[in-house]
Amino acid sequence: MSNIRELHADVIRDAVEALCIEANTSLPADVKAALDKAEAAEPWPLAKQTLGLLQQNLCVAAEQDLPICQDTGMACVFVELGQDVHIEGDLNAAVDEGVRRGYEKAYLRKSITADPLQRVNTEDNTPAFLTVHLVPGTGCKITVAPKGAGSENMSRLAMLKPADGVQGVKDFVLDTVKQAGANPCPPIVLGIGIGGSFDHCAALAKKALLRPLDQPNADPYYAALEKELLDTINATGFGPQGFGGATTCLGVSIEQRPTHVACLPVAVNMSCHVTRRASREV
């Protein structure tokens, strides 16, 4: 019989508070490395200069403990919770309180409206957008991934026909990028979900954004598709901030899962060059 680990909700609250601040002020190492590589390789002078300005912004944010972007986003919180963990207290309340404290402590912009049509700001960036995955063991890993609206608004989902096949998926992804243009503040990062149901497909696309850019899909077929899509998107020439150049996209991550024989759902969750996430085990 497994030993049950007791974990107080206050520990989760404190971790979420710290992660909200860390994620909004420090770009993940893999995204920074992709920006460095893109700037070094960019042949178009204006694009190279633009990438340099983005790098300066990151340096100022790091030096002065300021947000990387003025849109400090929706607080998307992911918890990988061991099935042998018992949480003492209310998980949802703890996560919301952590977001509230983090956004207020660091003077991060509060962007959440209590109702999608009546548009009244909650004034503390809650509620969080919480996803919980049960996993074996007694661990608890928390990831906070603030998601800005400029890129989120450019995201799309399609229920393709199975006959559309992989070419249909490629066409949909490229069409999504072309429709977005400069709106999502390129260079962009794409999280792509393929398969599942209507709702699970969108969740897969969001999950894909959590994978470091230097970690390709474990399946060689999908890893090759990621690289092909990245090369195709960068060949569009939109470039950084839409000024032209060879750096339109920093990375493409695909998550796939089984689906109904009559379905081929595809979702593209678009992210900007400030693809933020921070994690810790508690």
Protein backbone atom coordinates (compact mmCIF):
# COMPACT_ATOMS: atom_id res chain seq x y z
CA MET A 1 0.00 0.00 0.00
CA SER A 2 1.36 3.42 -0.99
CA ASN A 3 2.13 6.05 1.61
CA ILE A 4 -0.06 9.12 1.33
CA ARG A 5 1.82 12.42 1.31
CA GLU A 6 0.13 15.33 3.04
CA LEU A 7 0.62 18.66 1.24
CA HIS A 8 -0.84 21.85 2.66
CA ALA A 9 -2.54 24.16 0.17
CA ASP A 10 -0.50 27.09 1.52
CA VAL A 11 2.64 25.55 0.00
CA ILE A 12 0.94 25.55 -3.38
CA ARG A 13 -0.25 29.13 -2.86
CA ASP A 14 3.27 30.34 -2.11
CA ALA A 15 4.74 28.49 -5.09
CA VAL A 16 2.17 29.97 -7.48
CA GLU A 17 2.87 33.45 -6.12
CA ALA A 18 6.60 33.10 -6.78
CA LEU A 19 6.10 31.48 -10.20
CA CYS A 20 3.79 34.27 -11.39
CA ILE A 21 6.58 36.77 -10.76
CA GLU A 22 9.38 34.57 -12.15
CA ALA A 23 7.50 33.70 -15.34
CA ASN A 24 6.65 37.33 -16.08
CA THR A 25 10.17 38.68 -15.53
CA SER A 26 12.48 35.93 -16.86
CA LEU A 27 12.30 34.31 -20.28
CA PRO A 28 12.89 30.52 -20.24
CA ALA A 29 16.45 29.56 -21.21
CA ASP A 30 15.33 27.60 -24.28
CA VAL A 31 13.36 30.54 -25.69
CA LYS A 32 16.25 32.93 -25.00
CA ALA A 33 18.62 30.53 -26.76
CA ALA A 34 16.30 30.39 -29.78
CA LEU A 35 16.26 34.21 -29.93
CA ASP A 36 20.07 34.31 -29.69
CA LYS A 37 20.40 31.80 -32.51
CA ALA A 38 17.89 33.67 -34.66
CA GLU A 39 19.63 37.02 -34.17
CA ALA A 40 23.02 35.54 -35.07
CA ALA A 41 21.68 33.92 -38.25
CA GLU A 42 19.26 36.66 -39.43
CA PRO A 43 20.46 38.02 -42.83
CA TRP A 44 18.03 40.96 -43.15
CA PRO A 45 19.48 44.09 -41.43
CA LEU A 46 16.14 45.49 -40.21
CA ALA A 47 15.12 42.09 -38.86
CA LYS A 48 18.49 41.68 -37.12
CA GLN A 49 18.11 45.14 -35.58
CA THR A 50 14.58 44.30 -34.41
CA LEU A 51 15.75 41.08 -32.78
CA GLY A 52 18.48 43.11 -31.07
CA LEU A 53 15.87 45.48 -29.65
CA LEU A 54 13.88 42.53 -28.31
CA GLN A 55 17.05 41.28 -26.63
CA GLN A 56 17.63 44.72 -25.06
CA ASN A 57 14.12 44.61 -23.64
CA LEU A 58 14.87 41.23 -22.05
CA CYS A 59 18.06 42.59 -20.50
CA VAL A 60 16.31 45.62 -19.02
CA ALA A 61 13.55 43.41 -17.60
CA ALA A 62 16.12 41.12 -15.99
CA GLU A 63 18.25 43.97 -14.59
CA GLN A 64 15.36 45.94 -13.14
CA ASP A 65 13.03 43.05 -12.21
CA LEU A 66 10.36 44.30 -14.61
CA PRO A 67 7.85 42.37 -16.73
CA ILE A 68 9.18 41.19 -20.08
CA CYS A 69 5.92 42.38 -21.66
CA GLN A 70 3.29 44.87 -20.52
CA ASP A 71 0.62 42.21 -21.14
CA THR A 72 1.29 39.96 -18.16
CA GLY A 73 -1.39 37.63 -19.39
CA MET A 74 -3.91 35.13 -18.15
CA ALA A 75 -2.41 33.04 -15.35
CA CYS A 76 -2.50 29.57 -16.92
CA VAL A 77 -1.52 27.18 -14.13
CA PHE A 78 -0.74 23.51 -14.68
CA VAL A 79 -0.46 21.08 -11.76
CA GLU A 80 0.93 17.57 -12.19
CA LEU A 81 -0.37 16.02 -9.00
CA GLY A 82 0.74 12.65 -7.70
CA GLN A 83 -2.18 10.32 -7.06
CA ASP A 84 -0.73 9.57 -3.61
CA VAL A 85 -0.84 13.22 -2.53
CA HIS A 86 -3.56 14.54 -0.24
CA ILE A 87 -3.96 18.30 -0.33
CA GLU A 88 -4.95 19.86 2.97
CA GLY A 89 -7.19 22.71 1.92
CA ASP A 90 -8.78 24.00 -1.27
CA LEU A 91 -6.54 23.65 -4.34
CA ASN A 92 -8.50 26.10 -6.49
CA ALA A 93 -8.59 28.73 -3.76
CA ALA A 94 -4.86 28.29 -3.10
CA VAL A 95 -3.97 28.77 -6.77
CA ASP A 96 -6.17 31.85 -7.08
CA GLU A 97 -4.69 33.36 -3.92
CA GLY A 98 -1.20 32.70 -5.23
CA VAL A 99 -2.04 34.50 -8.47
CA ARG A 100 -3.63 37.37 -6.56
CA ARG A 101 -0.57 37.81 -4.34
CA GLY A 102 1.96 37.44 -7.14
CA TYR A 103 0.30 39.94 -9.46
CA GLU A 104 -0.21 42.47 -6.69
CA LYS A 105 3.26 42.06 -5.15
CA ALA A 106 5.08 42.57 -8.47
CA TYR A 107 2.65 45.23 -9.76
CA LEU A 108 1.80 43.04 -12.76
CA ARG A 109 -1.03 44.17 -14.98
CA LYS A 110 -4.42 42.73 -14.08
CA SER A 111 -6.22 41.73 -17.27
CA ILE A 112 -9.06 39.37 -16.30
CA THR A 113 -12.70 40.34 -16.68
CA ALA A 114 -15.29 38.65 -14.47
CA ASP A 115 -17.68 38.19 -17.38
CA PRO A 116 -16.80 37.88 -21.09
CA LEU A 117 -19.57 40.26 -22.23
CA GLN A 118 -20.06 42.67 -19.32
CA ARG A 119 -16.29 43.33 -19.13
CA VAL A 120 -15.79 44.18 -15.44
CA ASN A 121 -12.17 43.71 -14.35
CA THR A 122 -11.63 41.44 -11.33
CA GLU A 123 -8.72 43.74 -10.36
CA ASP A 124 -6.42 40.93 -9.17
CA ASN A 125 -5.97 38.80 -12.34
CA THR A 126 -8.04 35.96 -10.90
CA PRO A 127 -9.43 33.48 -11.48
CA ALA A 128 -6.49 31.43 -12.69
CA PHE A 129 -6.95 29.07 -15.62
CA LEU A 130 -6.14 25.83 -13.82
CA THR A 131 -5.42 22.44 -15.37
CA VAL A 132 -4.74 19.43 -13.12
CA HIS A 133 -3.20 16.19 -14.37
CA LEU A 134 -3.05 13.18 -12.05
CA VAL A 135 0.23 11.27 -12.28
CA PRO A 136 1.68 8.30 -10.37
CA GLY A 137 3.56 8.89 -7.13
CA THR A 138 3.77 11.57 -4.45
CA GLY A 139 5.10 14.51 -6.45
CA CYS A 140 3.51 17.86 -7.21
CA LYS A 141 4.88 19.96 -10.06
CA ILE A 142 3.43 23.41 -10.68
CA THR A 143 3.89 25.39 -13.89
CA VAL A 144 2.69 28.94 -14.41
CA ALA A 145 2.49 30.03 -18.05
CA PRO A 146 1.15 33.59 -18.42
CA LYS A 147 -0.58 33.92 -21.79
CA GLY A 148 -1.02 37.28 -23.48
CA ALA A 149 -4.10 38.10 -25.54
CA GLY A 150 -2.39 39.40 -28.67
CA SER A 151 -1.19 35.94 -29.63
CA GLU A 152 -4.08 34.06 -27.99
CA ASN A 153 -6.50 35.93 -30.25
CA MET A 154 -4.71 34.60 -33.32
CA SER A 155 -5.18 30.96 -32.27
CA ARG A 156 -7.55 28.70 -34.23
CA LEU A 157 -9.11 25.24 -34.22
CA ALA A 158 -10.45 23.26 -37.17
CA MET A 159 -12.32 19.97 -37.46
CA LEU A 160 -10.74 18.67 -40.64
CA LYS A 161 -11.86 15.60 -42.55
CA PRO A 162 -9.63 12.53 -42.22
CA ALA A 163 -9.21 12.66 -46.01
CA ASP A 164 -7.49 16.04 -45.61
CA GLY A 165 -4.58 14.16 -44.09
CA VAL A 166 -1.22 15.63 -43.16
CA GLN A 167 -1.37 18.10 -46.05
CA GLY A 168 -4.60 19.50 -44.67
CA VAL A 169 -2.92 19.97 -41.30
CA LYS A 170 0.04 21.76 -42.90
CA ASP A 171 -2.25 24.02 -44.92
CA PHE A 172 -4.31 24.94 -41.87
CA VAL A 173 -1.24 25.79 -39.78
CA LEU A 174 0.29 27.92 -42.52
CA ASP A 175 -3.01 29.67 -43.21
CA THR A 176 -3.32 30.45 -39.49
CA VAL A 177 0.14 32.04 -39.49
CA LYS A 178 -0.60 34.05 -42.63
CA GLN A 179 -3.91 35.32 -41.23
CA ALA A 180 -2.16 36.36 -38.02
CA GLY A 181 0.54 38.35 -39.80
CA ALA A 182 2.26 40.74 -37.40
CA ASN A 183 -0.57 40.73 -34.84
CA PRO A 184 0.94 38.13 -32.45
CA CYS A 185 4.30 39.98 -32.17
CA PRO A 186 6.53 37.60 -34.14
CA PRO A 187 8.82 35.79 -33.93
CA ILE A 188 6.12 33.42 -32.75
CA VAL A 189 6.05 30.03 -31.07
CA LEU A 190 3.37 27.54 -32.11
CA GLY A 191 1.75 24.90 -29.96
CA ILE A 192 -0.17 22.49 -32.17
CA GLY A 193 -2.67 19.86 -31.06
CA ILE A 194 -3.66 17.05 -33.42
CA GLY A 195 -6.33 14.51 -32.55
CA GLY A 196 -8.58 13.97 -29.54
CA SER A 197 -11.98 15.65 -29.43
CA PHE A 198 -12.90 19.29 -30.04
CA ASP A 199 -12.00 20.35 -26.50
CA HIS A 200 -9.06 18.00 -25.95
CA CYS A 201 -7.41 19.17 -29.16
CA ALA A 202 -7.29 22.78 -27.93
CA ALA A 203 -5.86 21.59 -24.60
CA LEU A 204 -3.17 19.65 -26.48
CA ALA A 205 -2.14 22.81 -28.32
CA LYS A 206 -1.81 24.71 -25.05
CA LYS A 207 0.15 21.83 -23.51
CA ALA A 208 2.52 21.85 -26.48
CA LEU A 209 3.65 25.38 -25.55
CA LEU A 210 4.99 24.01 -22.25
CA ARG A 211 7.59 21.84 -23.98
CA PRO A 212 11.05 23.44 -24.28
CA LEU A 213 11.87 24.48 -27.84
CA ASP A 214 15.00 22.32 -27.89
CA GLN A 215 12.98 19.16 -27.20
CA PRO A 216 11.41 17.76 -30.38
CA ASN A 217 8.44 15.41 -30.32
CA ALA A 218 9.44 11.93 -29.10
CA ASP A 219 7.88 10.39 -32.23
CA PRO A 220 10.25 10.87 -35.20
CA TYR A 221 7.29 11.34 -37.56
CA TYR A 222 5.97 14.31 -35.62
CA ALA A 223 9.48 15.65 -34.93
CA ALA A 224 10.04 15.80 -38.70
CA LEU A 225 6.67 17.53 -39.15
CA GLU A 226 7.62 20.12 -36.52
CA LYS A 227 10.83 20.94 -38.39
CA GLU A 228 9.09 21.06 -41.77
CA LEU A 229 6.44 23.46 -40.45
CA LEU A 230 9.09 25.66 -38.81
CA ASP A 231 11.06 25.92 -42.06
CA THR A 232 7.90 26.62 -44.10
CA ILE A 233 6.71 29.35 -41.71
CA ASN A 234 10.09 31.06 -41.68
CA ALA A 235 10.09 31.00 -45.49
CA THR A 236 7.00 33.28 -45.49
CA GLY A 237 9.28 36.24 -44.80
CA PHE A 238 7.02 38.00 -42.27
CA GLY A 239 10.02 38.36 -39.98
CA PRO A 240 10.32 39.91 -36.51
CA GLN A 241 7.36 42.18 -35.73
CA GLY A 242 6.29 41.79 -39.37
CA PHE A 243 9.18 43.90 -40.72
CA GLY A 244 10.42 41.14 -43.02
CA GLY A 245 13.24 38.65 -42.59
CA ALA A 246 14.00 34.99 -42.03
CA THR A 247 12.82 34.78 -38.41
CA THR A 248 9.04 34.51 -38.24
CA CYS A 249 8.87 31.53 -35.89
CA LEU A 250 11.21 30.34 -33.12
CA GLY A 251 9.72 26.91 -32.63
CA VAL A 252 6.88 24.50 -33.39
CA SER A 253 5.73 21.88 -30.87
CA ILE A 254 3.12 19.25 -31.67
CA GLU A 255 1.15 17.12 -29.20
CA GLN A 256 -0.95 14.31 -30.63
CA ARG A 257 -3.43 11.78 -29.30
CA PRO A 258 -5.93 9.20 -30.65
CA THR A 259 -9.16 10.41 -32.21
CA HIS A 260 -12.41 9.12 -33.71
CA VAL A 261 -12.11 7.42 -37.09
CA ALA A 262 -14.26 10.18 -38.64
CA CYS A 263 -12.33 13.09 -37.05
CA LEU A 264 -9.13 15.05 -37.64
CA PRO A 265 -9.14 17.93 -35.16
CA VAL A 266 -6.28 20.43 -35.39
CA ALA A 267 -5.64 23.35 -33.04
CA VAL A 268 -2.98 26.05 -33.23
CA ASN A 269 -2.27 27.93 -30.01
CA MET A 270 -0.11 30.85 -31.03
CA SER A 271 2.39 32.46 -28.70
CA CYS A 272 4.64 35.49 -29.15
CA HIS A 273 8.41 35.63 -28.73
CA VAL A 274 7.70 36.15 -25.01
CA THR A 275 6.62 32.54 -24.46
CA ARG A 276 6.66 32.49 -20.67
CA ARG A 277 6.63 29.57 -18.27
CA ALA A 278 8.16 28.74 -14.93
CA SER A 279 7.95 25.51 -12.92
CA ARG A 280 8.86 24.07 -9.55
CA GLU A 281 8.32 20.92 -7.54
CA VAL A 282 6.68 21.36 -4.14
